Amino acid sequence: MSEPVNESGRESGHEFERDFERLKSQRAIYAARTPLGLASFDCFARAIGDTCAIYVDDAAARAAGYEQAIAPPTFVCETVQYSRREPDENGYIGHAWDFPMEGWQRVRGGNAYRFHQPAVASDVLHVEWSVESVRATSDSRGKPMWVVVQLALYRNQRGELLAENRETIVYRRSA
């Protein structure tokens, strides 16, 4: 069954429009069970091709002006060590909203990061996700899309803000 179409040719009446205020007020809060750990820093750094010693060696980190080894850039925003859910159909175990998007493809549209302080191996992540905006639009072929901007705040066990991740998710009708 297709969605109603408004005068601009875009689908309307979708649950996103009807529940927009509810979506904006939702929060998802997670707390990791264990500290981050140097082994995770090492694996992530190698995966992104950045083998700087400050990610695994306290002495190197001190020489660079840090108290101890620090996490590589974007590590706290990409790790899902806080997650306790089972993998979805694509193998993803991180945060995902339970949006009513049957028949729609979810595509990561981009990230805007803001870092406040580096994470260290002993940090236990606390992550809060919220929805900032939901917008109906269409792609270059006129097919309907929904653009969702969500915000994740990453804190350590002391409540200190480590990073912000403003992530854009695009939902397109599946072929």
mmCIF file of C-alpha atoms in Angstrom:
data_model
loop_
_atom_site.group_PDB
_atom_site.id
_atom_site.type_symbol
_atom_site.label_atom_id
_atom_site.label_comp_id
_atom_site.label_asym_id
_atom_site.label_seq_id
_atom_site.Cartn_x
_atom_site.Cartn_y
_atom_site.Cartn_z
ATOM 1 C CA MET A 1 0.000 0.000 0.000
ATOM 2 C CA SER A 2 1.460 3.356 -0.963
ATOM 3 C CA GLU A 3 1.458 6.487 1.136
ATOM 4 C CA PRO A 4 -0.810 9.424 0.240
ATOM 5 C CA VAL A 5 0.816 12.046 -1.978
ATOM 6 C CA ASN A 6 0.526 15.774 -1.258
ATOM 7 C CA GLU A 7 0.392 18.602 -3.795
ATOM 8 C CA SER A 8 4.192 18.756 -4.055
ATOM 9 C CA GLY A 9 4.244 15.128 -5.172
ATOM 10 C CA ARG A 10 5.883 13.918 -1.951
ATOM 11 C CA GLU A 11 4.396 11.267 0.236
ATOM 12 C CA SER A 12 2.523 12.665 3.182
ATOM 13 C CA GLY A 13 0.611 11.225 6.074
ATOM 14 C CA HIS A 14 3.555 9.010 6.973
ATOM 15 C CA GLU A 15 4.003 8.185 10.643
ATOM 16 C CA PHE A 16 7.049 10.490 10.713
ATOM 17 C CA GLU A 17 4.817 13.493 10.062
ATOM 18 C CA ARG A 18 2.107 12.342 12.444
ATOM 19 C CA ASP A 19 4.544 11.551 15.254
ATOM 20 C CA PHE A 20 7.194 14.228 14.692
ATOM 21 C CA GLU A 21 6.847 15.789 18.144
ATOM 22 C CA ARG A 22 7.041 12.349 19.767
ATOM 23 C CA LEU A 23 10.179 11.564 17.789
ATOM 24 C CA LYS A 24 11.820 14.852 18.772
ATOM 25 C CA SER A 25 11.186 14.162 22.452
ATOM 26 C CA GLN A 26 12.567 10.608 22.420
ATOM 27 C CA ARG A 27 15.868 9.832 24.090
ATOM 28 C CA ALA A 28 17.800 6.595 24.052
ATOM 29 C CA ILE A 29 20.355 6.274 26.828
ATOM 30 C CA TYR A 30 23.008 3.587 27.031
ATOM 31 C CA ALA A 31 25.814 2.814 29.455
ATOM 32 C CA ALA A 32 28.630 0.447 28.568
ATOM 33 C CA ARG A 33 29.273 -2.467 30.905
ATOM 34 C CA THR A 34 33.057 -2.266 30.709
ATOM 35 C CA PRO A 35 35.807 0.330 30.166
ATOM 36 C CA LEU A 36 36.960 1.052 26.619
ATOM 37 C CA GLY A 37 40.441 -0.520 26.770
ATOM 38 C CA LEU A 38 43.728 -0.121 24.924
ATOM 39 C CA ALA A 39 43.141 -3.230 22.797
ATOM 40 C CA SER A 40 40.074 -1.551 21.262
ATOM 41 C CA PHE A 41 42.074 1.622 20.618
ATOM 42 C CA ASP A 42 44.775 -0.425 18.892
ATOM 43 C CA CYS A 43 42.334 -2.345 16.662
ATOM 44 C CA PHE A 44 40.473 0.831 15.668
ATOM 45 C CA ALA A 45 43.680 2.759 14.963
ATOM 46 C CA ARG A 46 44.986 -0.019 12.732
ATOM 47 C CA ALA A 47 41.634 -0.247 10.938
ATOM 48 C CA ILE A 48 41.729 3.467 10.053
ATOM 49 C CA GLY A 49 45.430 3.325 9.179
ATOM 50 C CA ASP A 50 46.597 5.542 12.039
ATOM 51 C CA THR A 51 49.138 3.706 14.169
ATOM 52 C CA CYS A 52 50.259 6.681 16.249
ATOM 53 C CA ALA A 53 51.787 5.430 19.510
ATOM 54 C CA ILE A 54 49.684 7.782 21.691
ATOM 55 C CA TYR A 55 46.730 5.401 21.249
ATOM 56 C CA VAL A 56 48.435 2.479 22.979
ATOM 57 C CA ASP A 57 51.496 3.758 24.828
ATOM 58 C CA ASP A 58 51.169 5.895 27.968
ATOM 59 C CA ALA A 59 54.765 7.170 27.688
ATOM 60 C CA ALA A 60 54.195 8.331 24.094
ATOM 61 C CA ALA A 61 50.933 9.968 25.136
ATOM 62 C CA ARG A 62 52.676 11.785 28.024
ATOM 63 C CA ALA A 63 55.386 12.980 25.627
ATOM 64 C CA ALA A 64 52.576 14.415 23.470
ATOM 65 C CA GLY A 65 51.022 16.237 26.431
ATOM 66 C CA TYR A 66 48.386 13.734 27.575
ATOM 67 C CA GLU A 67 48.232 12.022 30.966
ATOM 68 C CA GLN A 68 47.829 8.587 29.388
ATOM 69 C CA ALA A 69 47.062 6.854 26.086
ATOM 70 C CA ILE A 70 44.009 8.318 24.338
ATOM 71 C CA ALA A 71 41.412 6.962 21.926
ATOM 72 C CA PRO A 72 41.899 7.593 18.200
ATOM 73 C CA PRO A 73 39.741 10.297 16.583
ATOM 74 C CA THR A 74 36.090 9.242 16.062
ATOM 75 C CA PHE A 75 36.597 6.072 18.154
ATOM 76 C CA VAL A 76 33.953 6.984 20.745
ATOM 77 C CA CYS A 77 31.485 7.866 17.965
ATOM 78 C CA GLU A 78 32.014 4.625 16.058
ATOM 79 C CA THR A 79 32.411 2.045 18.793
ATOM 80 C CA VAL A 80 29.269 0.236 19.831
ATOM 81 C CA GLN A 81 30.723 -1.071 23.091
ATOM 82 C CA TYR A 82 27.727 0.481 24.849
ATOM 83 C CA SER A 83 25.256 -1.664 22.919
ATOM 84 C CA ARG A 84 23.407 -4.599 24.393
ATOM 85 C CA ARG A 85 21.190 -5.452 21.447
ATOM 86 C CA GLU A 86 21.398 -8.293 18.988
ATOM 87 C CA PRO A 87 22.638 -7.603 15.439
ATOM 88 C CA ASP A 88 19.979 -6.447 12.996
ATOM 89 C CA GLU A 89 19.497 -7.987 9.528
ATOM 90 C CA ASN A 90 22.602 -6.096 8.331
ATOM 91 C CA GLY A 91 24.746 -7.153 11.298
ATOM 92 C CA TYR A 92 24.579 -3.713 12.958
ATOM 93 C CA ILE A 93 24.429 -3.725 16.768
ATOM 94 C CA GLY A 94 24.638 -0.003 17.526
ATOM 95 C CA HIS A 95 21.808 2.405 18.229
ATOM 96 C CA ALA A 96 18.903 2.509 15.787
ATOM 97 C CA TRP A 97 15.502 4.094 16.279
ATOM 98 C CA ASP A 98 12.488 1.878 15.899
ATOM 99 C CA PHE A 99 11.022 4.061 13.165
ATOM 100 C CA PRO A 100 8.058 2.663 11.218
ATOM 101 C CA MET A 101 10.056 2.333 7.995
ATOM 102 C CA GLU A 102 9.043 -1.030 6.539
ATOM 103 C CA GLY A 103 9.960 -1.005 2.849
ATOM 104 C CA TRP A 104 12.480 1.828 3.241
ATOM 105 C CA GLN A 105 16.268 1.579 2.941
ATOM 106 C CA ARG A 106 18.369 3.213 5.689
ATOM 107 C CA VAL A 107 21.527 4.992 4.457
ATOM 108 C CA ARG A 108 24.023 6.886 6.592
ATOM 109 C CA GLY A 109 24.146 10.346 5.053
ATOM 110 C CA GLY A 110 27.001 11.875 7.026
ATOM 111 C CA ASN A 111 28.364 12.891 10.398
ATOM 112 C CA ALA A 112 29.401 16.171 11.993
ATOM 113 C CA TYR A 113 31.662 15.557 14.981
ATOM 114 C CA ARG A 114 32.602 17.891 17.804
ATOM 115 C CA PHE A 115 35.231 16.636 20.234
ATOM 116 C CA HIS A 116 35.491 18.020 23.759
ATOM 117 C CA GLN A 117 38.188 15.837 25.297
ATOM 118 C CA PRO A 118 39.891 12.559 24.417
ATOM 119 C CA ALA A 119 38.605 9.286 25.782
ATOM 120 C CA VAL A 120 41.004 7.106 27.744
ATOM 121 C CA ALA A 121 41.116 3.336 28.215
ATOM 122 C CA SER A 122 39.536 3.466 31.684
ATOM 123 C CA ASP A 123 36.488 5.453 30.475
ATOM 124 C CA VAL A 124 33.085 3.791 30.570
ATOM 125 C CA LEU A 125 30.903 5.248 27.815
ATOM 126 C CA HIS A 126 27.477 6.709 28.492
ATOM 127 C CA VAL A 127 25.676 7.648 25.290
ATOM 128 C CA GLU A 128 22.468 9.622 24.798
ATOM 129 C CA TRP A 129 20.779 9.695 21.395
ATOM 130 C CA SER A 130 18.035 12.137 20.407
ATOM 131 C CA VAL A 131 16.238 13.113 17.203
ATOM 132 C CA GLU A 132 16.814 16.722 16.176
ATOM 133 C CA SER A 133 14.837 16.900 12.947
ATOM 134 C CA VAL A 134 12.863 14.872 10.451
ATOM 135 C CA ARG A 135 12.267 16.231 6.955
ATOM 136 C CA ALA A 136 10.399 14.907 3.922
ATOM 137 C CA THR A 137 12.090 15.489 0.583
ATOM 138 C CA SER A 138 12.717 13.671 -2.674
ATOM 139 C CA ASP A 139 15.767 12.450 -4.535
ATOM 140 C CA SER A 140 16.931 13.610 -7.978
ATOM 141 C CA ARG A 141 14.454 11.228 -9.632
ATOM 142 C CA GLY A 142 11.553 12.527 -7.573
ATOM 143 C CA LYS A 143 11.378 9.484 -5.303
ATOM 144 C CA PRO A 144 10.382 10.276 -1.711
ATOM 145 C CA MET A 145 13.012 10.367 1.017
ATOM 146 C CA TRP A 146 13.053 11.151 4.708
ATOM 147 C CA VAL A 147 16.087 12.865 6.192
ATOM 148 C CA VAL A 148 16.601 12.346 9.921
ATOM 149 C CA VAL A 149 19.216 14.256 11.898
ATOM 150 C CA GLN A 150 20.049 12.660 15.219
ATOM 151 C CA LEU A 151 22.434 13.732 17.950
ATOM 152 C CA ALA A 152 24.564 11.443 20.088
ATOM 153 C CA LEU A 153 26.287 12.786 23.188
ATOM 154 C CA TYR A 154 29.172 10.665 24.482
ATOM 155 C CA ARG A 155 30.168 11.045 28.139
ATOM 156 C CA ASN A 156 32.498 9.182 30.442
ATOM 157 C CA GLN A 157 31.550 7.664 33.806
ATOM 158 C CA ARG A 158 32.099 11.066 35.483
ATOM 159 C CA GLY A 159 29.560 12.714 33.178
ATOM 160 C CA GLU A 160 32.248 14.653 31.289
ATOM 161 C CA LEU A 161 31.336 15.312 27.661
ATOM 162 C CA LEU A 162 33.753 13.560 25.316
ATOM 163 C CA ALA A 163 32.124 14.138 21.936
ATOM 164 C CA GLU A 164 29.003 15.054 20.002
ATOM 165 C CA ASN A 165 27.995 13.300 16.803
ATOM 166 C CA ARG A 166 25.324 14.869 14.638
ATOM 167 C CA GLU A 167 24.434 12.066 12.231
ATOM 168 C CA THR A 168 22.234 12.320 9.153
ATOM 169 C CA ILE A 169 20.266 9.237 8.174
ATOM 170 C CA VAL A 170 18.430 9.061 4.848
ATOM 171 C CA TYR A 171 15.482 6.726 4.317
ATOM 172 C CA ARG A 172 14.643 5.890 0.703
ATOM 173 C CA ARG A 173 11.973 3.619 -0.660
ATOM 174 C CA SER A 174 13.407 0.172 -1.326
ATOM 175 C CA ALA A 175 13.442 -0.807 -5.006
#
